[in-house]
Amino acid sequence: MEKTKLVINKAFFGKENCLKIALNQQKECYMHWGMKKDNKYEWIKVKFADLELAQIHEVLDSKKSQVAFFHSFNGKTRQILVNKSTDGESIFFKIKEMNKSLTKGEMTVMKLLLAHIIIRMNLQ
């Protein structure tokens, strides 16, 4: 089986965690939450639609303070929460098992990537 090529693959690393955003050639966007355990990362992967990404972009752009999504895959339901801190200096991407905060600079990078991904997902 041929491996799916990634068009965008950006990781935001913390001390013991990571949030990755990826877009593949099939125009599928995934976020991966990673938590370091025993010197290696355990990952949770969630696929996002363009409209969900647009809602996250609105939080990054301070048009909303938070968004929440429910995703089901293989009989497992997971809630995803994205909310901005009250001072606007960071944003939190949370799932039950893990969360990752992004700094102001990382928020800018994520916002630009999301805008680009949304456009790419909708081009022929």
mmCIF file of C-alpha atoms in Angstrom:
data_model
loop_
_atom_site.group_PDB
_atom_site.id
_atom_site.type_symbol
_atom_site.label_atom_id
_atom_site.label_comp_id
_atom_site.label_asym_id
_atom_site.label_seq_id
_atom_site.Cartn_x
_atom_site.Cartn_y
_atom_site.Cartn_z
ATOM 1 C CA MET A 1 0.000 0.000 0.000
ATOM 2 C CA GLU A 2 1.302 3.450 -0.927
ATOM 3 C CA LYS A 3 1.894 5.828 1.961
ATOM 4 C CA THR A 4 -0.233 8.981 1.955
ATOM 5 C CA LYS A 5 1.903 12.039 1.292
ATOM 6 C CA LEU A 6 1.490 14.978 3.628
ATOM 7 C CA VAL A 7 1.184 18.456 2.172
ATOM 8 C CA ILE A 8 1.341 20.140 5.599
ATOM 9 C CA ASN A 9 2.854 18.592 8.720
ATOM 10 C CA LYS A 10 3.495 21.005 11.590
ATOM 11 C CA ALA A 11 4.238 20.009 15.187
ATOM 12 C CA PHE A 12 3.933 22.237 18.250
ATOM 13 C CA PHE A 13 6.078 20.583 20.917
ATOM 14 C CA GLY A 14 5.887 21.191 24.653
ATOM 15 C CA LYS A 15 8.025 19.653 27.356
ATOM 16 C CA GLU A 16 5.969 16.444 27.628
ATOM 17 C CA ASN A 17 3.296 16.918 24.961
ATOM 18 C CA CYS A 18 2.737 17.841 21.333
ATOM 19 C CA LEU A 19 -0.018 18.949 18.983
ATOM 20 C CA LYS A 20 0.425 18.249 15.282
ATOM 21 C CA ILE A 21 -1.666 19.433 12.374
ATOM 22 C CA ALA A 22 -1.419 17.652 9.049
ATOM 23 C CA LEU A 23 -3.050 17.851 5.642
ATOM 24 C CA ASN A 24 -2.595 15.022 3.158
ATOM 25 C CA GLN A 25 -2.901 14.935 -0.626
ATOM 26 C CA GLN A 26 -6.449 13.600 -0.299
ATOM 27 C CA LYS A 27 -7.392 16.912 1.379
ATOM 28 C CA GLU A 28 -7.910 15.270 4.782
ATOM 29 C CA CYS A 29 -6.882 17.292 7.822
ATOM 30 C CA TYR A 30 -5.881 15.629 11.076
ATOM 31 C CA MET A 31 -4.760 16.868 14.463
ATOM 32 C CA HIS A 32 -2.664 14.564 16.603
ATOM 33 C CA TRP A 33 -2.378 14.969 20.365
ATOM 34 C CA GLY A 34 0.772 13.389 21.753
ATOM 35 C CA MET A 35 1.822 12.720 25.318
ATOM 36 C CA LYS A 36 5.319 11.586 26.209
ATOM 37 C CA LYS A 37 5.347 8.331 28.207
ATOM 38 C CA ASP A 38 8.463 6.267 28.868
ATOM 39 C CA ASN A 39 10.519 8.476 26.489
ATOM 40 C CA LYS A 40 8.173 7.947 23.526
ATOM 41 C CA TYR A 41 4.980 9.620 22.359
ATOM 42 C CA GLU A 42 1.518 8.085 22.448
ATOM 43 C CA TRP A 43 -0.772 9.704 19.870
ATOM 44 C CA ILE A 44 -4.488 10.332 19.456
ATOM 45 C CA LYS A 45 -5.500 11.276 15.915
ATOM 46 C CA VAL A 46 -8.676 13.202 15.036
ATOM 47 C CA LYS A 47 -9.915 14.112 11.549
ATOM 48 C CA PHE A 48 -11.402 17.597 11.074
ATOM 49 C CA ALA A 49 -13.785 19.023 8.478
ATOM 50 C CA ASP A 50 -13.172 22.438 6.962
ATOM 51 C CA LEU A 51 -16.095 23.991 8.872
ATOM 52 C CA GLU A 52 -14.672 22.764 12.183
ATOM 53 C CA LEU A 53 -11.296 24.237 11.257
ATOM 54 C CA ALA A 54 -13.045 27.526 10.456
ATOM 55 C CA GLN A 55 -14.560 27.555 13.952
ATOM 56 C CA ILE A 56 -11.118 26.978 15.492
ATOM 57 C CA HIS A 57 -9.815 29.833 13.322
ATOM 58 C CA GLU A 58 -12.541 32.066 14.803
ATOM 59 C CA VAL A 59 -11.244 31.304 18.310
ATOM 60 C CA LEU A 60 -7.686 32.078 17.206
ATOM 61 C CA ASP A 61 -8.967 35.317 15.662
ATOM 62 C CA SER A 62 -10.793 36.243 18.927
ATOM 63 C CA LYS A 63 -14.223 36.111 17.284
ATOM 64 C CA LYS A 64 -15.237 33.325 19.698
ATOM 65 C CA SER A 65 -13.879 32.351 23.094
ATOM 66 C CA GLN A 66 -14.285 28.602 22.598
ATOM 67 C CA VAL A 67 -15.619 25.790 20.410
ATOM 68 C CA ALA A 68 -16.402 22.152 21.135
ATOM 69 C CA PHE A 69 -16.778 19.147 18.858
ATOM 70 C CA PHE A 70 -17.754 15.509 19.299
ATOM 71 C CA HIS A 71 -16.072 12.905 17.112
ATOM 72 C CA SER A 72 -16.844 9.204 16.868
ATOM 73 C CA PHE A 73 -14.499 6.628 15.419
ATOM 74 C CA ASN A 74 -14.546 2.844 15.858
ATOM 75 C CA GLY A 75 -17.287 3.125 18.477
ATOM 76 C CA LYS A 76 -15.290 5.590 20.577
ATOM 77 C CA THR A 77 -16.674 9.098 21.098
ATOM 78 C CA ARG A 78 -14.320 11.904 21.992
ATOM 79 C CA GLN A 79 -14.990 15.553 22.842
ATOM 80 C CA ILE A 80 -12.565 18.178 21.559
ATOM 81 C CA LEU A 81 -12.478 21.571 23.247
ATOM 82 C CA VAL A 82 -10.623 24.620 21.959
ATOM 83 C CA ASN A 83 -10.635 27.711 24.127
ATOM 84 C CA LYS A 84 -8.641 30.892 24.494
ATOM 85 C CA SER A 85 -7.273 32.046 27.834
ATOM 86 C CA THR A 86 -8.994 35.061 29.389
ATOM 87 C CA ASP A 87 -5.927 37.247 28.756
ATOM 88 C CA GLY A 88 -5.748 36.087 25.114
ATOM 89 C CA GLU A 89 -2.112 35.044 25.492
ATOM 90 C CA SER A 90 -2.663 31.341 24.846
ATOM 91 C CA ILE A 91 -5.125 28.829 23.452
ATOM 92 C CA PHE A 92 -5.858 25.322 24.705
ATOM 93 C CA PHE A 93 -6.596 22.289 22.532
ATOM 94 C CA LYS A 94 -8.117 19.672 24.840
ATOM 95 C CA ILE A 95 -9.326 16.127 24.625
ATOM 96 C CA LYS A 96 -10.111 13.944 27.628
ATOM 97 C CA GLU A 97 -6.716 12.266 27.746
ATOM 98 C CA MET A 98 -4.511 15.253 26.910
ATOM 99 C CA ASN A 99 -4.318 18.958 26.272
ATOM 100 C CA LYS A 100 -1.847 21.278 24.618
ATOM 101 C CA SER A 101 -1.567 25.031 24.973
ATOM 102 C CA LEU A 102 -0.137 27.262 22.266
ATOM 103 C CA THR A 103 1.697 30.526 22.868
ATOM 104 C CA LYS A 104 0.888 33.776 21.065
ATOM 105 C CA GLY A 105 3.460 33.059 18.324
ATOM 106 C CA GLU A 106 2.272 29.479 17.913
ATOM 107 C CA MET A 107 -1.299 30.783 17.700
ATOM 108 C CA THR A 108 -0.284 32.984 14.754
ATOM 109 C CA VAL A 109 1.323 30.045 12.964
ATOM 110 C CA MET A 110 -1.713 27.820 13.615
ATOM 111 C CA LYS A 111 -4.114 30.523 12.392
ATOM 112 C CA LEU A 112 -2.196 30.941 9.129
ATOM 113 C CA LEU A 113 -1.953 27.182 8.612
ATOM 114 C CA LEU A 114 -5.671 26.711 9.245
ATOM 115 C CA ALA A 115 -6.558 29.397 6.691
ATOM 116 C CA HIS A 116 -4.278 27.732 4.136
ATOM 117 C CA ILE A 117 -5.637 24.245 4.911
ATOM 118 C CA ILE A 118 -9.255 25.377 4.570
ATOM 119 C CA ILE A 119 -8.489 26.861 1.153
ATOM 120 C CA ARG A 120 -6.564 23.744 0.027
ATOM 121 C CA MET A 121 -9.378 21.450 1.175
ATOM 122 C CA ASN A 122 -11.808 23.330 -1.071
ATOM 123 C CA LEU A 123 -9.720 23.641 -4.242
ATOM 124 C CA GLN A 124 -10.198 21.239 -7.139
#
